[in-house]
Each structure stands twice: as C-alpha cells, then as structure tokens.
mmCIF file of C-alpha atoms in Angstrom:
data_model
loop_
_atom_site.group_PDB
_atom_site.id
_atom_site.type_symbol
_atom_site.label_atom_id
_atom_site.label_comp_id
_atom_site.label_asym_id
_atom_site.label_seq_id
_atom_site.Cartn_x
_atom_site.Cartn_y
_atom_site.Cartn_z
ATOM 1 C CA MET N 95 125.406 92.275 74.474
ATOM 2 C CA THR N 96 125.426 90.291 71.241
ATOM 3 C CA VAL N 97 128.329 90.177 68.845
ATOM 4 C CA SER N 98 127.599 91.680 65.439
ATOM 5 C CA SER N 99 127.361 89.000 62.784
ATOM 6 C CA SER N 100 129.183 91.319 60.355
ATOM 7 C CA ARG N 101 132.456 90.842 62.268
ATOM 8 C CA PRO N 102 134.179 87.493 61.801
ATOM 9 C CA PRO N 103 134.700 85.672 65.111
ATOM 10 C CA GLY N 104 138.492 85.251 64.992
ATOM 11 C CA ARG N 105 140.961 84.093 67.608
ATOM 12 C CA TYR N 106 141.433 87.559 69.048
ATOM 13 C CA TRP N 107 137.781 88.620 68.772
ATOM 14 C CA GLU N 108 136.895 85.650 70.981
ATOM 15 C CA ALA N 109 139.668 86.484 73.467
ATOM 16 C CA PHE N 110 138.318 89.990 74.111
ATOM 17 C CA SER N 111 134.631 89.089 73.733
ATOM 18 C CA PRO N 112 133.901 88.602 77.478
ATOM 19 C CA PHE N 113 134.816 92.237 78.169
ATOM 20 C CA ARG N 114 132.156 93.497 75.752
ATOM 21 C CA SER N 115 129.398 92.550 78.203
ATOM 22 C CA LEU N 116 130.915 94.382 81.186
ATOM 23 C CA SER N 117 129.079 97.422 82.470
ATOM 24 C CA HIS N 118 130.284 100.242 84.700
ATOM 25 C CA GLY N 119 130.563 98.996 88.278
ATOM 26 C CA TRP N 120 131.602 95.477 87.181
ATOM 27 C CA LEU N 121 134.324 95.274 89.839
ATOM 28 C CA ASP N 122 132.230 95.552 92.999
ATOM 29 C CA GLY N 123 128.943 97.103 91.977
ATOM 30 C CA THR N 124 130.332 100.640 92.233
ATOM 31 C CA HIS N 125 133.871 100.635 90.862
ATOM 32 C CA GLY N 126 135.259 99.374 87.605
ATOM 33 C CA ARG N 127 134.810 101.278 84.373
ATOM 34 C CA ALA N 128 133.814 99.035 81.481
ATOM 35 C CA PRO N 129 136.176 99.009 78.489
ATOM 36 C CA SER N 130 134.664 100.876 75.560
ATOM 37 C CA ALA N 131 133.358 98.876 72.612
ATOM 38 C CA SER N 132 135.401 101.033 70.233
ATOM 39 C CA GLY N 133 138.548 100.503 72.326
ATOM 40 C CA LEU N 134 138.047 96.733 72.342
ATOM 41 C CA SER N 135 137.450 96.750 68.579
ATOM 42 C CA TRP N 136 140.660 98.753 68.082
ATOM 43 C CA LEU N 137 142.629 96.338 70.302
ATOM 44 C CA THR N 138 141.203 93.320 68.470
ATOM 45 C CA ARG N 139 142.230 94.795 65.095
ATOM 46 C CA GLN N 140 145.723 95.577 66.402
ATOM 47 C CA PHE N 141 146.135 92.000 67.655
ATOM 48 C CA GLU N 142 144.865 90.577 64.356
ATOM 49 C CA THR N 143 147.305 92.758 62.426
ATOM 50 C CA TYR N 144 150.439 92.858 64.579
ATOM 51 C CA TYR N 145 150.589 90.175 67.288
ATOM 52 C CA PRO N 146 153.091 87.470 66.237
ATOM 53 C CA ASP N 147 151.393 84.127 65.539
ATOM 54 C CA GLU N 148 154.293 82.226 67.095
ATOM 55 C CA LEU N 149 153.638 83.777 70.509
ATOM 56 C CA PRO N 150 151.020 82.309 72.829
ATOM 57 C CA MET N 151 148.010 84.332 73.847
ATOM 58 C CA PRO N 152 148.557 86.212 77.080
ATOM 59 C CA TRP N 153 146.260 85.995 80.055
ATOM 60 C CA ILE N 154 143.802 88.863 79.620
ATOM 61 C CA TYR N 155 142.037 90.878 82.332
ATOM 62 C CA PRO N 156 139.934 94.038 82.417
ATOM 63 C CA THR N 157 141.307 96.885 84.519
ATOM 64 C CA ALA N 158 139.290 99.035 86.914
ATOM 65 C CA GLU N 159 140.194 102.070 84.798
ATOM 66 C CA GLY N 160 138.478 100.713 81.685
ATOM 67 C CA GLY N 161 141.554 99.249 80.043
ATOM 68 C CA VAL N 162 142.931 95.770 79.472
ATOM 69 C CA GLN N 163 145.864 94.048 81.148
ATOM 70 C CA LEU N 164 147.863 91.374 79.351
ATOM 71 C CA GLU N 165 150.161 88.991 81.241
ATOM 72 C CA TRP N 166 152.870 86.570 80.175
ATOM 73 C CA ARG N 167 155.268 84.414 82.162
ATOM 74 C CA SER N 168 158.653 83.089 81.134
ATOM 75 C CA GLY N 169 160.397 81.033 83.798
ATOM 76 C CA ASP N 170 160.937 83.410 86.723
ATOM 77 C CA ARG N 171 159.911 86.459 84.690
ATOM 78 C CA GLU N 172 156.479 88.028 84.794
ATOM 79 C CA ILE N 173 155.456 90.558 82.160
ATOM 80 C CA THR N 174 152.381 92.763 82.290
ATOM 81 C CA LEU N 175 151.151 95.238 79.721
ATOM 82 C CA ASP N 176 148.432 97.609 80.931
ATOM 83 C CA ILE N 177 146.705 99.016 77.871
ATOM 84 C CA ASP N 178 144.965 102.375 77.966
ATOM 85 C CA LEU N 179 142.398 101.914 75.197
ATOM 86 C CA ASP N 180 141.711 105.644 74.851
ATOM 87 C CA ARG N 181 145.355 106.692 74.512
ATOM 88 C CA GLN N 182 146.428 103.466 72.744
ATOM 89 C CA ILE N 183 149.442 103.174 75.031
ATOM 90 C CA GLY N 184 150.700 100.033 76.744
ATOM 91 C CA GLU N 185 152.532 100.318 80.061
ATOM 92 C CA TRP N 186 155.125 97.503 80.068
ATOM 93 C CA HIS N 187 156.253 96.083 83.384
ATOM 94 C CA GLY N 188 158.744 93.251 83.656
ATOM 95 C CA LEU N 189 159.716 91.549 86.903
ATOM 96 C CA ASP N 190 162.351 88.871 87.426
ATOM 97 C CA LEU N 191 161.067 87.001 90.479
ATOM 98 C CA SER N 192 164.449 85.407 91.203
ATOM 99 C CA THR N 193 166.448 88.656 91.273
ATOM 100 C CA GLY N 194 163.825 91.338 91.865
ATOM 101 C CA ASP N 195 165.006 93.227 88.773
ATOM 102 C CA GLU N 196 162.260 95.324 87.211
ATOM 103 C CA SER N 197 161.790 97.140 83.939
ATOM 104 C CA ALA N 198 159.090 99.620 82.999
ATOM 105 C CA ASP N 199 158.344 101.485 79.797
ATOM 106 C CA ASN N 200 155.499 102.767 77.664
ATOM 107 C CA LEU N 201 154.810 101.389 74.193
ATOM 108 C CA ASP N 202 152.836 103.318 71.592
ATOM 109 C CA LEU N 203 150.412 100.667 70.370
ATOM 110 C CA SER N 204 148.748 102.942 67.832
ATOM 111 C CA ASN N 205 151.370 101.983 65.241
ATOM 112 C CA SER N 206 153.285 99.009 63.925
ATOM 113 C CA GLU N 207 156.542 100.103 65.589
ATOM 114 C CA GLY N 208 155.053 99.744 69.075
ATOM 115 C CA TRP N 209 153.715 96.273 68.277
ATOM 116 C CA SER N 210 157.049 95.272 66.726
ATOM 117 C CA GLU N 211 158.791 96.342 69.917
ATOM 118 C CA LEU N 212 156.327 94.320 72.009
ATOM 119 C CA GLY N 213 156.904 91.247 69.839
ATOM 120 C CA ARG N 214 160.678 91.716 69.975
ATOM 121 C CA ARG N 215 160.683 91.942 73.768
ATOM 122 C CA LEU N 216 158.485 88.894 74.184
ATOM 123 C CA CYS N 217 160.535 86.848 71.707
ATOM 124 C CA GLU N 218 163.731 87.876 73.523
ATOM 125 C CA LEU N 219 162.382 86.285 76.679
ATOM 126 C CA GLY N 220 161.972 82.974 74.873
ATOM 127 C CA GLY N 221 159.923 80.165 76.309
ATOM 128 C CA ILE N 222 156.881 82.268 77.126
ATOM 129 C CA ASP N 223 154.567 80.036 79.145
ATOM 130 C CA ARG N 224 150.830 79.782 78.631
#
C-alpha cells in the first residue's frame, strides 16, 4: 500500500506507517486482524496533536485484535497501552518488575483529557527509556 502524497510524512506518520501494509492474517496466515486505515490515521493525528514532544517514542506493535500496543520502560517499570482503534480507548497497564506491583486503567483517547492523563503518567515516571 502506498502512502498518499497529500499527507505530510511526519514523525508519527512514519512510526505507524508499517502497519498500513498489514492484511488480515498477518500474525500466522490465519489470525491477526489488520488495523484499519482510518484507525491508524486517527491515532497518527492524536499523536501529532497531543503526545508530548519531550517524551520519547514508545515501542509500537500491532495487536492480533486489530489495535496497536505502545510500550515504554522506566528503570524497573514497564508500561503498556493497548489501543482499541475503533473505540478510541487505551488500556493502561503498569508493572514494577522489582516489586510486582501492577496498575491498570482505561484512558479515553478520543479527547485531550485522556492524552493529558497519559502524558502526566509518563512524565511522573521520569527517565522513560527508549
């Protein structure tokens, strides 16, 4: 699939670009729903608008359900955010590897408040590794 020349190739567009060529069955030939083009465009716009520039890019993976998983690490803490592109919800999961403490929550990523909360949580961790 080719990228439309009408869309500027920005930092975030490039980050999500590899997922645009996935087709259903990408995981093993049978399983793995491809993320929708409209969902990836929405996520790219949200990142361009709301993701804090001072934070590093997360590791980014497609999910078998047709979503996107973001991952960050800060010392002994691992953070994942599983994004349902259709519902525009991010399922936050934090794990402290040294203590086993976990946190889980849903963030509404359809609005600025959800992205502000994501940025706040990541900044609180400090020293996010990339």
